[in-house]
Amino acid sequence: MKSEVTENSTRQWFIVGRWEEYFGEGQTNLIRVCAVTAYYAVHLINFANYESFNGQARPASADAFHTQCTYLAVGWLCVSLGVFLALQRRFFPQYLKYVVAALDLLLLSALLYLNGTLDTPITTIYFLLIGLAGIRFSLSLVWLTTLGSLISYFTLVLRFDDTPFDAQHSTPVINQLMMLVGLLMMGMVVGQIVRRVRRMAEDFLGRMQAVDSGAGK
Amino acid sequence: MTQTDPPKLSPRFCTNCRSLNEPHLAACWLCLQPLSSAGDYVGPAEFQTSYEQLSTGEYFLRGTLIGIFILIVIVGIGIWLDNDVKGMLVPYLILTVPAIIAGSIPMVIGTAQGKNWGGRSLATFAITIAVIVAVAAILVVALIVAVFVLCLSSAL
C-alpha cells in the first residue's frame, strides 16, 4: 500500500516536473533570443561607430571579429529556431535540454576563444547559463552545466597561456580561481533551489490537506 | 466507384498525464508513456484544463517568435554591413525565412480559429508587440544615426 502511494507520488511528480521542464525550456529559449539580440545589437552599434567610440580607424581585426560574431549569432539563431519549432510541435525528448545546454556552452566558449582573452565581461555569461539550467528544474542539468562551464573556462585558460603551469599567466591565477569557485558556488546555489522545490511542494500540500480536514485550525 | 475520404484522426489524450497528443504518436510527448487507444486517466481531472490552456496558449512561444524575427533582421543587418560575407545574405534568408514561416503558420491558424486568444492574452500580446516594435524602431534609428555620424566623421 505504502509502495503504491510512493509510486503514484513519483509518477505525479515526474509529470509535474515534465510540465515545468517544458515551460522552462520555452522561457529559456525566449531569454536566449533576447540575450543574443541585445548582445549582438550592442556589438553592431559598436562596430558601426568604431571610429567615434574608440578614437581610431577600425582595424582589420575588428572586421574579422565582426564576421566571427555574426557566424556565432547565426548559430545561436539556429539553436533558438530549432528549440522553438520542437516545442511548438511538442517534440520534447528528455535529452533536448542537455543538447541545448551543451550547444550554449560550446557557442559561448567559441565566442570567448575568438575574443582572444578571458579579461572580458563575456565570461559572466557562464553564470547566466547555470541560472538558465535552474529554470528547467532539473538537478542533473544544473550539475552538467556547472561542470561544463568549469571545464570550458579552464580549457580556455590553458589555451590562452603560452606555456601552461609556469609563472607567466594571461589570466592572473587569483582571477582564475575566483571565477572557478564562483561558478561552482553558483551551481551549488541553483542546485539547492531546485532540490528544495519538491520539499516545498510537499509541505504546502500537507498543510493544505490539514487545513481541509480541519486539523490546521 | 465512389471515392471516400480517409477517416480524419483526432488528437488523443494520454491516459497517464492527460496531455493532448497528435494521432500518429506511439508514446506521449510529455510523460513518454505508450499511448493506448482506450483507458482511464488516473490523475486529478481538474489539471487537464489548466495544463491544456497553458500548453496551447504559451505566451513564451509567441514572444519567442517575435524575438526570433527581430534577431533575424538584426543579424541580417550585421551580414549586410560586413563586406566579406555580404554574399551570404541570400543563403541566410533561405535558411531562416522558411523556418520562421513554418513557426508562424500554426499560430496564425490558431488565431483564425479563435483559439487561445482571450481578452487578457490579446492585450498582453498587443503590448508585447508594441514594446518590441518600439525597441526595434529605436535600434534602427540608432543604427541610422550611427552610420550618419560615421559618414560625417569620415568626410571631415
mmCIF file of C-alpha atoms in Angstrom, chain A residues 44-205:
data_model
loop_
_atom_site.group_PDB
_atom_site.id
_atom_site.type_symbol
_atom_site.label_atom_id
_atom_site.label_comp_id
_atom_site.label_asym_id
_atom_site.label_seq_id
_atom_site.Cartn_x
_atom_site.Cartn_y
_atom_site.Cartn_z
ATOM 1 C CA LEU A 44 26.666 46.024 -34.067
ATOM 2 C CA ILE A 45 26.366 49.581 -32.717
ATOM 3 C CA ASN A 46 29.987 49.417 -31.541
ATOM 4 C CA PHE A 47 31.069 48.020 -34.924
ATOM 5 C CA ALA A 48 29.248 50.713 -36.901
ATOM 6 C CA ASN A 49 30.582 53.511 -34.635
ATOM 7 C CA TYR A 50 34.029 52.073 -34.043
ATOM 8 C CA GLU A 51 35.903 55.242 -35.001
ATOM 9 C CA SER A 52 33.842 57.608 -32.859
ATOM 10 C CA PHE A 53 33.691 55.213 -29.889
ATOM 11 C CA ASN A 54 37.381 54.227 -29.916
ATOM 12 C CA GLY A 55 39.037 57.300 -31.444
ATOM 13 C CA GLN A 56 40.788 55.340 -34.185
ATOM 14 C CA ALA A 57 40.014 53.797 -37.535
ATOM 15 C CA ARG A 58 38.552 50.315 -37.470
ATOM 16 C CA PRO A 59 41.374 47.765 -37.807
ATOM 17 C CA ALA A 60 41.116 44.661 -39.971
ATOM 18 C CA SER A 61 40.994 42.518 -36.823
ATOM 19 C CA ALA A 62 37.711 44.229 -35.796
ATOM 20 C CA ASP A 63 36.234 43.340 -39.195
ATOM 21 C CA ALA A 64 37.335 39.726 -38.765
ATOM 22 C CA PHE A 65 35.891 39.630 -35.240
ATOM 23 C CA HIS A 66 32.597 41.014 -36.539
ATOM 24 C CA THR A 67 32.426 38.254 -39.144
ATOM 25 C CA GLN A 68 33.065 35.593 -36.491
ATOM 26 C CA CYS A 69 30.492 37.133 -34.131
ATOM 27 C CA THR A 70 27.957 37.098 -36.944
ATOM 28 C CA TYR A 71 28.593 33.399 -37.548
ATOM 29 C CA LEU A 72 28.062 32.714 -33.843
ATOM 30 C CA ALA A 73 24.879 34.815 -33.799
ATOM 31 C CA VAL A 74 23.589 32.776 -36.747
ATOM 32 C CA GLY A 75 24.486 29.618 -34.802
ATOM 33 C CA TRP A 76 22.530 30.791 -31.751
ATOM 34 C CA LEU A 77 19.665 31.852 -34.000
ATOM 35 C CA CYS A 78 19.541 28.329 -35.474
ATOM 36 C CA VAL A 79 19.537 26.807 -31.953
ATOM 37 C CA SER A 80 16.668 29.109 -30.907
ATOM 38 C CA LEU A 81 14.696 28.370 -34.073
ATOM 39 C CA GLY A 82 15.207 24.626 -33.641
ATOM 40 C CA VAL A 83 14.078 24.675 -29.993
ATOM 41 C CA PHE A 84 11.110 26.877 -30.878
ATOM 42 C CA LEU A 85 9.919 24.537 -33.637
ATOM 43 C CA ALA A 86 10.470 21.480 -31.430
ATOM 44 C CA LEU A 87 8.458 22.924 -28.542
ATOM 45 C CA GLN A 88 5.720 24.171 -30.811
ATOM 46 C CA ARG A 89 5.349 20.702 -32.335
ATOM 47 C CA ARG A 90 5.707 19.111 -28.893
ATOM 48 C CA PHE A 91 8.845 17.235 -29.769
ATOM 49 C CA PHE A 92 10.252 17.152 -26.277
ATOM 50 C CA PRO A 93 12.621 14.246 -25.589
ATOM 51 C CA GLN A 94 14.440 14.142 -22.272
ATOM 52 C CA TYR A 95 17.827 14.718 -23.901
ATOM 53 C CA LEU A 96 16.756 18.023 -25.525
ATOM 54 C CA LYS A 97 17.752 20.152 -22.531
ATOM 55 C CA TYR A 98 21.217 18.558 -22.370
ATOM 56 C CA VAL A 99 21.835 19.063 -26.090
ATOM 57 C CA VAL A 100 20.717 22.707 -25.962
ATOM 58 C CA ALA A 101 22.766 23.449 -22.821
ATOM 59 C CA ALA A 102 25.835 21.864 -24.454
ATOM 60 C CA LEU A 103 25.340 23.984 -27.594
ATOM 61 C CA ASP A 104 25.032 27.129 -25.459
ATOM 62 C CA LEU A 105 28.287 26.283 -23.672
ATOM 63 C CA LEU A 106 30.003 25.497 -26.966
ATOM 64 C CA LEU A 107 28.908 28.736 -28.645
ATOM 65 C CA LEU A 108 29.844 30.856 -25.610
ATOM 66 C CA SER A 109 33.263 29.215 -25.378
ATOM 67 C CA ALA A 110 33.759 29.796 -29.112
ATOM 68 C CA LEU A 111 32.898 33.475 -28.632
ATOM 69 C CA LEU A 112 35.432 33.774 -25.798
ATOM 70 C CA TYR A 113 38.038 31.932 -27.853
ATOM 71 C CA LEU A 114 37.536 34.331 -30.768
ATOM 72 C CA ASN A 115 37.691 37.278 -28.377
ATOM 73 C CA GLY A 116 41.259 36.217 -27.606
ATOM 74 C CA THR A 117 41.197 36.935 -23.866
ATOM 75 C CA LEU A 118 39.305 35.989 -20.727
ATOM 76 C CA ASP A 119 39.642 39.529 -19.394
ATOM 77 C CA THR A 120 36.158 40.410 -20.630
ATOM 78 C CA PRO A 121 32.651 40.644 -19.137
ATOM 79 C CA ILE A 122 31.542 37.970 -21.618
ATOM 80 C CA THR A 123 32.811 35.342 -19.139
ATOM 81 C CA THR A 124 29.941 36.260 -16.786
ATOM 82 C CA ILE A 125 27.525 34.670 -19.282
ATOM 83 C CA TYR A 126 28.623 31.294 -17.853
ATOM 84 C CA PHE A 127 26.723 32.288 -14.695
ATOM 85 C CA LEU A 128 23.678 33.086 -16.837
ATOM 86 C CA LEU A 129 23.835 29.610 -18.399
ATOM 87 C CA ILE A 130 23.870 27.959 -14.950
ATOM 88 C CA GLY A 131 20.885 30.098 -13.935
ATOM 89 C CA LEU A 132 19.054 29.099 -17.106
ATOM 90 C CA ALA A 133 19.636 25.428 -16.238
ATOM 91 C CA GLY A 134 17.796 26.074 -12.968
ATOM 92 C CA ILE A 135 14.709 27.319 -14.798
ATOM 93 C CA ARG A 136 14.244 23.802 -16.247
ATOM 94 C CA PHE A 137 14.066 22.361 -12.691
ATOM 95 C CA SER A 138 16.487 19.561 -13.457
ATOM 96 C CA LEU A 139 19.229 18.899 -10.943
ATOM 97 C CA SER A 140 21.279 16.818 -13.370
ATOM 98 C CA LEU A 141 21.172 19.646 -15.912
ATOM 99 C CA VAL A 142 22.351 22.173 -13.316
ATOM 100 C CA TRP A 143 25.314 19.985 -12.408
ATOM 101 C CA LEU A 144 26.181 19.204 -16.023
ATOM 102 C CA THR A 145 26.049 22.899 -16.961
ATOM 103 C CA THR A 146 28.189 23.807 -13.945
ATOM 104 C CA LEU A 147 30.706 21.106 -14.799
ATOM 105 C CA GLY A 148 30.675 22.145 -18.471
ATOM 106 C CA SER A 149 31.255 25.804 -17.510
ATOM 107 C CA LEU A 150 34.193 24.870 -15.265
ATOM 108 C CA ILE A 151 35.778 22.692 -17.943
ATOM 109 C CA SER A 152 35.186 25.275 -20.711
ATOM 110 C CA TYR A 153 36.622 28.128 -18.660
ATOM 111 C CA PHE A 154 39.674 26.149 -17.557
ATOM 112 C CA THR A 155 40.274 24.886 -21.115
ATOM 113 C CA LEU A 156 40.265 28.482 -22.358
ATOM 114 C CA VAL A 157 42.670 29.496 -19.584
ATOM 115 C CA LEU A 158 45.066 26.768 -20.705
ATOM 116 C CA ARG A 159 44.563 27.702 -24.366
ATOM 117 C CA PHE A 160 45.424 31.367 -23.835
ATOM 118 C CA ASP A 161 48.526 30.574 -21.779
ATOM 119 C CA ASP A 162 51.592 30.184 -23.970
ATOM 120 C CA THR A 163 53.016 27.611 -21.554
ATOM 121 C CA PRO A 164 50.556 26.240 -19.009
ATOM 122 C CA PHE A 165 51.547 25.891 -15.345
ATOM 123 C CA ASP A 166 54.525 28.269 -15.500
ATOM 124 C CA ALA A 167 54.964 31.670 -13.807
ATOM 125 C CA GLN A 168 53.504 33.672 -16.738
ATOM 126 C CA HIS A 169 49.721 33.771 -16.939
ATOM 127 C CA SER A 170 47.479 35.501 -19.452
ATOM 128 C CA THR A 171 44.767 35.474 -16.768
ATOM 129 C CA PRO A 172 46.045 36.033 -13.205
ATOM 130 C CA VAL A 173 45.774 32.893 -11.076
ATOM 131 C CA ILE A 174 43.632 34.677 -8.484
ATOM 132 C CA ASN A 175 41.128 35.657 -11.212
ATOM 133 C CA GLN A 176 41.046 32.072 -12.481
ATOM 134 C CA LEU A 177 40.392 30.689 -9.010
ATOM 135 C CA MET A 178 37.753 33.298 -8.190
ATOM 136 C CA MET A 179 35.918 32.540 -11.413
ATOM 137 C CA LEU A 180 36.088 28.767 -10.909
ATOM 138 C CA VAL A 181 34.948 28.995 -7.277
ATOM 139 C CA GLY A 182 32.194 31.430 -8.301
ATOM 140 C CA LEU A 183 30.889 29.042 -10.968
ATOM 141 C CA LEU A 184 30.947 26.144 -8.517
ATOM 142 C CA MET A 185 29.102 28.157 -5.848
ATOM 143 C CA MET A 186 26.543 29.307 -8.411
ATOM 144 C CA GLY A 187 25.924 25.690 -9.398
ATOM 145 C CA MET A 188 25.516 24.703 -5.741
ATOM 146 C CA VAL A 189 23.062 27.529 -5.026
ATOM 147 C CA VAL A 190 20.916 26.846 -8.106
ATOM 148 C CA GLY A 191 21.079 23.100 -7.374
ATOM 149 C CA GLN A 192 19.838 23.698 -3.822
ATOM 150 C CA ILE A 193 16.928 25.804 -5.089
ATOM 151 C CA VAL A 194 15.904 23.022 -7.491
ATOM 152 C CA ARG A 195 16.300 20.408 -4.745
ATOM 153 C CA ARG A 196 14.134 22.327 -2.283
ATOM 154 C CA VAL A 197 11.234 22.828 -4.673
ATOM 155 C CA ARG A 198 9.817 19.334 -4.088
ATOM 156 C CA ARG A 199 10.053 19.654 -0.324
ATOM 157 C CA MET A 200 8.255 22.976 -0.516
ATOM 158 C CA ALA A 201 5.509 21.489 -2.741
ATOM 159 C CA GLU A 202 5.031 18.517 -0.395
ATOM 160 C CA ASP A 203 4.966 20.763 2.665
ATOM 161 C CA PHE A 204 2.396 23.024 1.029
ATOM 162 C CA LEU A 205 0.252 20.040 0.036
#
